[in-house]
Tab-separated table of C-alpha atoms in Angstrom:
chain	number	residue	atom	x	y	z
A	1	UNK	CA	17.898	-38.266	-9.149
A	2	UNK	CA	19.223	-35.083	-10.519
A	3	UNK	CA	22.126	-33.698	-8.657
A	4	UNK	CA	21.607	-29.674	-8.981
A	5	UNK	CA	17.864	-28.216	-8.798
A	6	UNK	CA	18.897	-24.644	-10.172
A	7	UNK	CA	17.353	-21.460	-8.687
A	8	UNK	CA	16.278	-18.485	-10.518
A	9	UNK	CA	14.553	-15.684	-9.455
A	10	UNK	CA	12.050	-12.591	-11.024
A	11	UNK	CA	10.707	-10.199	-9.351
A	12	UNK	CA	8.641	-6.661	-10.121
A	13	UNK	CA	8.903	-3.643	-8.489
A	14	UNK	CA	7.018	-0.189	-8.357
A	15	UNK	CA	8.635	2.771	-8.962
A	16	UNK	CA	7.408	5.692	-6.541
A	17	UNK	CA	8.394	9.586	-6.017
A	18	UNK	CA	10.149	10.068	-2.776
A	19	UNK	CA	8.276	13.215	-1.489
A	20	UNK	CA	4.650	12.877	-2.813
A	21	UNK	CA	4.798	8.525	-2.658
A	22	UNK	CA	2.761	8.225	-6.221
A	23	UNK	CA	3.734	5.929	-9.042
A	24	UNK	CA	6.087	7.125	-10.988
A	25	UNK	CA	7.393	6.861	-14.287
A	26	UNK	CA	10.687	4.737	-15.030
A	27	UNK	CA	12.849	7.418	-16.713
A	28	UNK	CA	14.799	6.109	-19.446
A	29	UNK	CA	17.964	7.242	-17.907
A	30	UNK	CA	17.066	4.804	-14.921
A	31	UNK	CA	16.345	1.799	-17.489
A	32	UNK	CA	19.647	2.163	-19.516
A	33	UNK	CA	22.097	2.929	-16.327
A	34	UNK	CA	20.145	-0.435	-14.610
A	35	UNK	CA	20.591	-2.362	-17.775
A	36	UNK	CA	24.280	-1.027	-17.576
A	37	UNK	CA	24.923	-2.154	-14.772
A	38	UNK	CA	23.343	-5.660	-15.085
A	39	UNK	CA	22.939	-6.304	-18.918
A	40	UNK	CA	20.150	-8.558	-19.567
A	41	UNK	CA	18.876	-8.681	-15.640
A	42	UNK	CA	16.628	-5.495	-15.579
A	43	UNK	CA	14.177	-4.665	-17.686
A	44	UNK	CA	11.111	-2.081	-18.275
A	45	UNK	CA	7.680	-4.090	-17.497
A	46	UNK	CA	4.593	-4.155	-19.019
A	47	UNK	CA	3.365	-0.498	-17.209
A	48	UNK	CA	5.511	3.042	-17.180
A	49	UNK	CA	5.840	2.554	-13.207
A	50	UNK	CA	7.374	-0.810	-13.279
A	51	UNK	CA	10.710	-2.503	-13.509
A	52	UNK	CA	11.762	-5.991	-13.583
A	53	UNK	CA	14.955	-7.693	-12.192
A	54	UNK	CA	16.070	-11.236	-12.865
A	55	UNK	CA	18.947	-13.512	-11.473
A	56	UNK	CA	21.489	-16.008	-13.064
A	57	UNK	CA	20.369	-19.468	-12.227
A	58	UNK	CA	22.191	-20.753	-9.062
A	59	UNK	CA	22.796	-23.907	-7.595
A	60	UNK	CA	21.934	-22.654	-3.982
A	61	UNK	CA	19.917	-19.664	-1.879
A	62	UNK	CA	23.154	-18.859	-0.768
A	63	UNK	CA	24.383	-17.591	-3.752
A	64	UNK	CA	21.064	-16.573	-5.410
A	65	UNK	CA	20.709	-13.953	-2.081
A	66	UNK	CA	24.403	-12.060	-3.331
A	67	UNK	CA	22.542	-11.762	-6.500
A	68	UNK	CA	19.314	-10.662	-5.896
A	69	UNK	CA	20.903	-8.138	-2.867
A	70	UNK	CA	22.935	-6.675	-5.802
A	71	UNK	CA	19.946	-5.922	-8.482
A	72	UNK	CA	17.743	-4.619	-5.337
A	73	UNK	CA	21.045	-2.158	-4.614
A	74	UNK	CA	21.353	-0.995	-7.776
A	75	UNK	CA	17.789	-0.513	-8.544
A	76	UNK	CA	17.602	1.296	-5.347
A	77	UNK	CA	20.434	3.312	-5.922
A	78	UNK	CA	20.028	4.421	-9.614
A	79	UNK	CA	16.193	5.307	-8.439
A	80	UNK	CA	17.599	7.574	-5.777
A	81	UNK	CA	18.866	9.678	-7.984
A	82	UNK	CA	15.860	10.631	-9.984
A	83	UNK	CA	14.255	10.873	-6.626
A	84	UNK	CA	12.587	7.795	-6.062
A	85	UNK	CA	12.519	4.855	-4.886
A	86	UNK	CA	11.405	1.115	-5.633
A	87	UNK	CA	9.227	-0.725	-3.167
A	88	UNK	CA	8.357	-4.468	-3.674
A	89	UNK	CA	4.693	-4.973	-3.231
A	90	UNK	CA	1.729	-6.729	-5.503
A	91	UNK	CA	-0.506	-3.832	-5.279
A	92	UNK	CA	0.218	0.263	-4.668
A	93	UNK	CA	-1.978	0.838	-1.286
A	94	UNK	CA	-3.747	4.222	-2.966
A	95	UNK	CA	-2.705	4.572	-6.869
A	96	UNK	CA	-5.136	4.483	-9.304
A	97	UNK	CA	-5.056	2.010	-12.279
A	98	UNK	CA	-6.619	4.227	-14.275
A	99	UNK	CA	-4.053	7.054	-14.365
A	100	UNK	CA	-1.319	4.400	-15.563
A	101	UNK	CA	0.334	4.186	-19.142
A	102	UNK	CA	1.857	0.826	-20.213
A	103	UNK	CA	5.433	1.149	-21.729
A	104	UNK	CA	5.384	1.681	-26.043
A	105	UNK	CA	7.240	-1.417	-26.688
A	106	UNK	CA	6.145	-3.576	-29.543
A	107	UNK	CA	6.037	-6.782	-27.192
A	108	UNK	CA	3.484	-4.282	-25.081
A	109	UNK	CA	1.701	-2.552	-27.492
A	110	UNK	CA	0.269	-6.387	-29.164
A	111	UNK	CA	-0.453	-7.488	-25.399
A	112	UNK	CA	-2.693	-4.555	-24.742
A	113	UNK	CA	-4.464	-4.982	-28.327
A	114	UNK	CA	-4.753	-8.482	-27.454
A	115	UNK	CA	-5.933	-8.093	-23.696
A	116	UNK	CA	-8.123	-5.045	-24.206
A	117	UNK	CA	-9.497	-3.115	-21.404
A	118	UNK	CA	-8.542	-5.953	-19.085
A	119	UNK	CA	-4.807	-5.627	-19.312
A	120	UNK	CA	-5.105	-1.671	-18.440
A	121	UNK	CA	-6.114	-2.669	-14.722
A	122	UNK	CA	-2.460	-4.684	-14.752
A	123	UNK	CA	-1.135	-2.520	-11.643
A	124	UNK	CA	-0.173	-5.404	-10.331
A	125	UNK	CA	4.054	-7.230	-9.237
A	126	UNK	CA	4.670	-10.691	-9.147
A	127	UNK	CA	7.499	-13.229	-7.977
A	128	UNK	CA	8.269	-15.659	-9.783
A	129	UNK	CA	10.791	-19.142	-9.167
A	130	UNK	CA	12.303	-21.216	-11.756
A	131	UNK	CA	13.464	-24.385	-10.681
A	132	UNK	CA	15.416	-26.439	-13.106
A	133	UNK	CA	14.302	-30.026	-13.818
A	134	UNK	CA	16.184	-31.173	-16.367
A	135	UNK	CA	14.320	-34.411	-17.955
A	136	UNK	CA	11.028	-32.711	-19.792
A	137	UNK	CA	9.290	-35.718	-18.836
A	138	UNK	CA	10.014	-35.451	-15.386
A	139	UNK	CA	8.681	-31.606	-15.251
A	140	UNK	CA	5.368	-32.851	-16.681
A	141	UNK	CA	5.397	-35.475	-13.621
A	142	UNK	CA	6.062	-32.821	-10.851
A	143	UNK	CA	3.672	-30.373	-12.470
A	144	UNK	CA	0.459	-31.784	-11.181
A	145	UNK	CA	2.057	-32.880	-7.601
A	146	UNK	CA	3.463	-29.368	-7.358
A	147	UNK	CA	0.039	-27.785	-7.664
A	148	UNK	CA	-0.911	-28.640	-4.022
A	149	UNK	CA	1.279	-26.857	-2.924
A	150	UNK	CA	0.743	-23.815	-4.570
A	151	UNK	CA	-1.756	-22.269	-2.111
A	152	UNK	CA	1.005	-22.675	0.782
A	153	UNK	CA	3.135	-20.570	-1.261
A	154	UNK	CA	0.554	-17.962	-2.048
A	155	UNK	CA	-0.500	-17.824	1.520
A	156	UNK	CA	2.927	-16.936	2.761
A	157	UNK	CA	3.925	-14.695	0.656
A	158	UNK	CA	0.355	-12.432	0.402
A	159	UNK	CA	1.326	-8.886	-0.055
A	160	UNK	CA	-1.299	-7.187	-1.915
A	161	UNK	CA	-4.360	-6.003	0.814
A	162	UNK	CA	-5.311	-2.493	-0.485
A	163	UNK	CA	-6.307	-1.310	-4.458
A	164	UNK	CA	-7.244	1.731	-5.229
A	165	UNK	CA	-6.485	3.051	-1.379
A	166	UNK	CA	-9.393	0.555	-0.188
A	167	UNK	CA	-8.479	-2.204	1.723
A	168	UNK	CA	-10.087	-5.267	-0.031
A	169	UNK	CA	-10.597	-7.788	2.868
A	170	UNK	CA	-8.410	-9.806	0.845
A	171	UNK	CA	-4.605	-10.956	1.421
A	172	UNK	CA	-3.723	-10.906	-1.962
A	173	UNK	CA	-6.165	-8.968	-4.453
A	174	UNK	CA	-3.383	-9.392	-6.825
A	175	UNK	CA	-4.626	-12.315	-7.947
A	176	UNK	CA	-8.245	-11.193	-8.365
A	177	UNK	CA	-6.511	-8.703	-10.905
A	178	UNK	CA	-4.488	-11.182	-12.765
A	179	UNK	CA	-7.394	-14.005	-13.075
A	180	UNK	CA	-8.867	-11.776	-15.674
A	181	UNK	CA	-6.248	-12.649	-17.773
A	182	UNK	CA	-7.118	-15.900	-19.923
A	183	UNK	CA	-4.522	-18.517	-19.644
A	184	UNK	CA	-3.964	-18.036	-15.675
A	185	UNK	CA	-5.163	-20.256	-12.262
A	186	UNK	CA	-3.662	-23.704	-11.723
A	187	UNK	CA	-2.741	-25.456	-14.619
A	188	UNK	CA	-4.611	-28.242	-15.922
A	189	UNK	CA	-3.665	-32.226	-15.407
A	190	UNK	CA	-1.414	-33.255	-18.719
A	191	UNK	CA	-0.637	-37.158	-18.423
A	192	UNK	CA	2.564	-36.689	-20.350
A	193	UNK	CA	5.227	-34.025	-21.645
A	194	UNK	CA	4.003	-34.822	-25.344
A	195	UNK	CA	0.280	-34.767	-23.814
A	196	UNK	CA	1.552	-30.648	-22.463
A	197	UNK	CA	2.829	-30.096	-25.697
A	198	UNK	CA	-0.340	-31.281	-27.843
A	199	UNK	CA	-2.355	-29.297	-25.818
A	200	UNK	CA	-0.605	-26.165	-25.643
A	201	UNK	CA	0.250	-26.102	-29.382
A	202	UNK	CA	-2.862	-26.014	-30.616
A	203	UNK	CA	-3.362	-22.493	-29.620
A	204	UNK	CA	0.276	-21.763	-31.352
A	205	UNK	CA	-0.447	-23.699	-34.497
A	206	UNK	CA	-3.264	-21.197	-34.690
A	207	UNK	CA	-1.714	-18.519	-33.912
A	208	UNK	CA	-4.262	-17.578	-31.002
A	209	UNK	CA	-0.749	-17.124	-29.240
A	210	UNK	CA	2.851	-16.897	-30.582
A	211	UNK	CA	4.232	-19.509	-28.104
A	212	UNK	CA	3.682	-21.273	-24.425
A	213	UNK	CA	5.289	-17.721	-22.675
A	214	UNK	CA	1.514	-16.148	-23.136
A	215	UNK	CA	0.318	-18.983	-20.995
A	216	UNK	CA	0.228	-17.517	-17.539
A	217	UNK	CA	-0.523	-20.486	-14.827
A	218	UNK	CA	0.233	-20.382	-11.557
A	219	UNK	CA	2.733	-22.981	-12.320
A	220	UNK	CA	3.988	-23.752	-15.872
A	221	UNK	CA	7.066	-25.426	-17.772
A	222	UNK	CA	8.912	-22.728	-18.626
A	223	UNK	CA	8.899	-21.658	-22.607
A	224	UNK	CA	12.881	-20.688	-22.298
A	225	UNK	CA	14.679	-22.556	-19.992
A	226	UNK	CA	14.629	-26.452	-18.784
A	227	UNK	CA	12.483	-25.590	-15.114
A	228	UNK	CA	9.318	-25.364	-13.617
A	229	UNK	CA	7.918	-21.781	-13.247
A	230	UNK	CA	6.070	-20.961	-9.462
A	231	UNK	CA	4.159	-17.634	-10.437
A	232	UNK	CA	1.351	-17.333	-8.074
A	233	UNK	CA	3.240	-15.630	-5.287
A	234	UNK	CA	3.077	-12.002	-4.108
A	235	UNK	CA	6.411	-10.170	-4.562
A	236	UNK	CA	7.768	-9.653	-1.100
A	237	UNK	CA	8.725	-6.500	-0.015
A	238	UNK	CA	11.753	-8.079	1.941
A	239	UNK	CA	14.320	-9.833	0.423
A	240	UNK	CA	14.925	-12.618	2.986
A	241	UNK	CA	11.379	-13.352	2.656
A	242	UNK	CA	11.323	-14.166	-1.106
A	243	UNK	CA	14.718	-15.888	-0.520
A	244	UNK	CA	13.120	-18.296	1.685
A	245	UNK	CA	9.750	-18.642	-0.615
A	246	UNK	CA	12.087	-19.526	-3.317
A	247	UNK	CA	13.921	-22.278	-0.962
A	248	UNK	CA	10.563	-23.494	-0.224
A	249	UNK	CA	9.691	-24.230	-4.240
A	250	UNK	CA	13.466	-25.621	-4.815
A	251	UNK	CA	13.322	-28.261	-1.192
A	252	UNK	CA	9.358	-28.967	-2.264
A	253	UNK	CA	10.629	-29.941	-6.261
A	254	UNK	CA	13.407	-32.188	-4.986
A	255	UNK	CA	11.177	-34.087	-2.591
A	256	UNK	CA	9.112	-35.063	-5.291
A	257	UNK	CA	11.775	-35.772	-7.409
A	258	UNK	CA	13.156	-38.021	-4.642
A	259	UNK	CA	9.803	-39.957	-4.153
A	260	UNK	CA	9.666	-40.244	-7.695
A	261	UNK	CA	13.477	-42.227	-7.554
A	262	UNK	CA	11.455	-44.205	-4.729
A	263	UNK	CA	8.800	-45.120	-6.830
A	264	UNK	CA	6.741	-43.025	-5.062
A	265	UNK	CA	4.583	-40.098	-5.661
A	266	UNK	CA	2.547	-37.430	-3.741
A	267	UNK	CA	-1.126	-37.965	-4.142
A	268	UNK	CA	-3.165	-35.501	-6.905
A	269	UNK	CA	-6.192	-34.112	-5.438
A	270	UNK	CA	-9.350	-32.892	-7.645
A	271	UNK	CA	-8.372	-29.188	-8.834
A	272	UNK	CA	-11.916	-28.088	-7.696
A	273	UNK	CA	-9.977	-28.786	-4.020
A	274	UNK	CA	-6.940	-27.029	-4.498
A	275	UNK	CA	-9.125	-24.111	-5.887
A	276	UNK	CA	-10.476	-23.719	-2.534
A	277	UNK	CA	-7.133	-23.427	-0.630
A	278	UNK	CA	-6.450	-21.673	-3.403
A	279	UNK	CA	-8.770	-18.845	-2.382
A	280	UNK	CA	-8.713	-19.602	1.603
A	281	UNK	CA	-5.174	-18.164	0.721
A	282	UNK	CA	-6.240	-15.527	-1.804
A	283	UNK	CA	-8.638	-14.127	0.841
A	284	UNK	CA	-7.114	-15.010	4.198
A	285	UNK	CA	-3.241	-15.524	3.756
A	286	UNK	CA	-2.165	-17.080	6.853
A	287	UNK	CA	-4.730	-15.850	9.115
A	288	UNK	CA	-7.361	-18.791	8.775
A	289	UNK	CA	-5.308	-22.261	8.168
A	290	UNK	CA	-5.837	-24.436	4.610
A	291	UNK	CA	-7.600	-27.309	4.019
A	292	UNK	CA	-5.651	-30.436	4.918
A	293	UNK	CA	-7.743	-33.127	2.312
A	294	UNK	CA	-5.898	-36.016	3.988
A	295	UNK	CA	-7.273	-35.376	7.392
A	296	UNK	CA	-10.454	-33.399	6.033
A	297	UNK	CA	-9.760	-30.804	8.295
A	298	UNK	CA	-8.664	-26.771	7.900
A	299	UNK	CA	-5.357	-26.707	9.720
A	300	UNK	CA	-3.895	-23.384	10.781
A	301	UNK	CA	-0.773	-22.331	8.921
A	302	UNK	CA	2.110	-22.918	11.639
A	303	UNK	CA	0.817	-26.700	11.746
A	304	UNK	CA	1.287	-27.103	8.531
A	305	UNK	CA	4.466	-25.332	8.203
A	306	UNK	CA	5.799	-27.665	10.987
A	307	UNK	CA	4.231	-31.092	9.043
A	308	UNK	CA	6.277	-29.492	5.338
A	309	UNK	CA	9.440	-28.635	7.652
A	310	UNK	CA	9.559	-32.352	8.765
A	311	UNK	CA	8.656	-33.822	5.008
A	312	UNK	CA	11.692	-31.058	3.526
A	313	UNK	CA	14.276	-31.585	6.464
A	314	UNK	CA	16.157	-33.909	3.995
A	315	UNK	CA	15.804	-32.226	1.257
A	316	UNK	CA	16.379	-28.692	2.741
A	317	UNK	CA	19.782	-30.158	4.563
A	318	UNK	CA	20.490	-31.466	1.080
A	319	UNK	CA	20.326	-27.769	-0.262
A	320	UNK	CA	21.409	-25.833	2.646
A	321	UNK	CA	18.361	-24.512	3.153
A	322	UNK	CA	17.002	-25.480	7.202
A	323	UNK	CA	17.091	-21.706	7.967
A	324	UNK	CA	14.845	-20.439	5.189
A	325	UNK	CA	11.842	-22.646	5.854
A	326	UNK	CA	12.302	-21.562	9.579
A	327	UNK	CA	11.875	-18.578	8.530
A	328	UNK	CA	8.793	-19.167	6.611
A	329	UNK	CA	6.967	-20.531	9.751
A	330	UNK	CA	7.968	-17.649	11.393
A	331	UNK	CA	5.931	-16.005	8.765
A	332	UNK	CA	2.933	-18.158	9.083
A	333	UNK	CA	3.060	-17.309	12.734
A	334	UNK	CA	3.515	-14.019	12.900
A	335	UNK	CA	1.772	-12.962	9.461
A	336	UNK	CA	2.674	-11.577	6.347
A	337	UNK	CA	3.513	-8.323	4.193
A	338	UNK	CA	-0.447	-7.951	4.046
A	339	UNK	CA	-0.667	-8.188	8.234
A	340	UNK	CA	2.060	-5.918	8.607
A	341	UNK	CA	0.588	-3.299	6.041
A	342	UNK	CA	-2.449	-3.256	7.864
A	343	UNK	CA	-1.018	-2.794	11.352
A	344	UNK	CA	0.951	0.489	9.795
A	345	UNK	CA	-2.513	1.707	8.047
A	346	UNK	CA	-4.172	1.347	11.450
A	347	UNK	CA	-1.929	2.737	13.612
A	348	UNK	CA	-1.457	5.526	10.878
A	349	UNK	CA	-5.485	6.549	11.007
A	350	UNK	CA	-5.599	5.920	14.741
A	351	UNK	CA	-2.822	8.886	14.799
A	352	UNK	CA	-4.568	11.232	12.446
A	353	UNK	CA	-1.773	10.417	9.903
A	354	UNK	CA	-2.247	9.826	5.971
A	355	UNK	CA	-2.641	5.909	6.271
A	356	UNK	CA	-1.627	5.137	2.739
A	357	UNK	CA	1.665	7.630	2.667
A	358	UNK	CA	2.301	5.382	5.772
A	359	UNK	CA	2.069	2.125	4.388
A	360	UNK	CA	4.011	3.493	1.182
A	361	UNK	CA	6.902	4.665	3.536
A	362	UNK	CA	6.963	1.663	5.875
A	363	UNK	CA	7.574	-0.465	2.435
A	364	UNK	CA	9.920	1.551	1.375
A	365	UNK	CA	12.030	1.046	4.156
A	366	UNK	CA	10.932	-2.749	4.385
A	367	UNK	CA	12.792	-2.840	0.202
A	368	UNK	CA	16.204	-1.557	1.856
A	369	UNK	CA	15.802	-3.550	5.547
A	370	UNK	CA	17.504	-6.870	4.161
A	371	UNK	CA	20.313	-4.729	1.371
């Protein structure tokens, strides 16, 4: 088995005006002193309001966390003083889509003539893990044993309740945004890395898309670098909480790779399944349990957590890890970004205060808890 399962880690933020709590525009003063300060880690985003930080790959959380603390600093810092601030959430709790402009950049301009009117309701921030896996036939092996897990992640990280200053009943209406897109949801079952790459190069050979980047899965190989891409989570408006997401997708990719050595593998279940825990998460987070297919039963989210902390402990001692996926059942005990928001928005009405400003505020100061 592979010694090192690199770590890399993406993440979008809004951009908001201190006093009023709108979206605001990135000013290009912001993007170049950013960019500046961490050449080729921050980067404008598909809309005006957004920016985009990346780290190096790392070897462990530990050292991915002095990273990511740094480009959440400096964002934070070079916001402040243009008067606003960043806060790391999938969905605004009040903006409107509509009055959003996406940034003039060529690489923008084609996606918008190519998306249409769907890529204009793109308010929308992500997280995303790479995880490097360094035999290509090895990634195409995890890829479809991964996928099970991928509602567990999007459960515990659900951070996107409200849209348009409604509150959607869902835990992450994120997701209903993005699955407009073509090319997203879980990624189909390829028998083989030369199977993936058949596939997926038809549509390049035609030019329907100019490579395997404008393929946006849940979970893909990625089109740069030798890992496995998790995009289906929320981005988490606390740092320690997308640390530990990201430790979860690094332990879960070495335990497979370690049954694999053991000539072992975890079982594939019918994507039709995982589509329903897929929503259960989608809708719920981790308020109403998954599905568990081996015991045909919905189990509620701490059980499970506890049942993936037992089948990780190696793997997360291995990494360093143990105190990350403690945290996460914390999470699925105590709820998530989406929870929290609501309690604020609640409270906020039940005081005759403006609940959106509220929630807006309360992430705000959730972005610089962790810093």
């Amino acid at each position: 088995m592979q010694q090192d399962f690199t770590i890399g880690i993406e993440e979008e933020y809004l951009l908001v005006d201190r006093d009023s709590l709108q979206l605001a525009q990135a000013p290009e003063a912001l993007m170049q002193a950013c960019q500046a300060d961490f050449e080729g880690q921050v980067s404008p985003e598909f809309l005006q309001c957004q920016i985009e930080v990346g780290t190096r790959p790392h070897t462990t959380v530990k050292s991915a966390r002095e990273d990511l603390r740094r480009l959440r600093s400096c964002v934070a810092k070079r916001a402040a003083e243009h008067n606003l601030s960043p806060i790391a959430v999938s969905c605004h709790p009040f903006a409107d889509w509509k009055d959003q402009h996406h940034t003039r950049k060529e690489r923008y301009d084609n996606l918008q003539h190519a998306l249409g009117g769907v890529a204009r309701r793109m308010l929308i921030c992500g997280m995303h893990v790479h995880v490097g896996v360094d035999d290509p036939a090895q990634r195409a092996d995890v890829l479809p044993q991964l996928c099970y897990f991928l509602p567990h992640l999007l459960a515990l990280s659900t951070s996107s309740p409200f849209w348009n200053g409604q509150d959607t009943g869902l835990s992450s209406y994120r997701l209903t945004v993005f699955d407009n897109l073509p090319r997203t949801g879980l990624p189909p079952v390829f028998g083989s890395w030369s199977e993936y790459e058949r596939t997926t190069g038809v549509l390049v050979e035609l030019g329907v898309i100019e490579d395997t980047s404008k393929i946006w899965w849940d979970l893909r190989p990625s089109h740069s670098y030798p890992t496995l891409e998790t995009r289906i989570m929320d981005v988490q408006p606390r740092m320690e909480h997308a640390l530990s997401l990201a430790a979860m997708v690094q332990a879960l990719t070495r335990m497979l790779c370690r049954l694999k050595d053991r000539n072992l593998r975890w079982r594939q279940y019918d994507r039709f399944l995982i589509g329903e825990n897929r929503w259960r998460a989608q809708r719920y987070g981790v308020g109403e349990g998954l599905i568990d297919f081996g015991d045909r039963s919905i189990k509620p989210m701490p059980d499970l957590m506890g049942e993936l902390m037992g089948m990780l402990a190696e793997d997360a001692e291995a990494l360093g890890t143990m105190a990350e996926l403690a945290r996460l059942r914390q999470i699925a005990e105590s709820g998530t970004s989406a929870t929290r928001q609501r309690r604020v928005h609640a409270e906020a009405l039940a005081n005759g205060d403006d609940p959106g400003q509220a929630v807006v505020r309360h992430l705000i100061d959730e972005f610089h808890a962790d810093l």
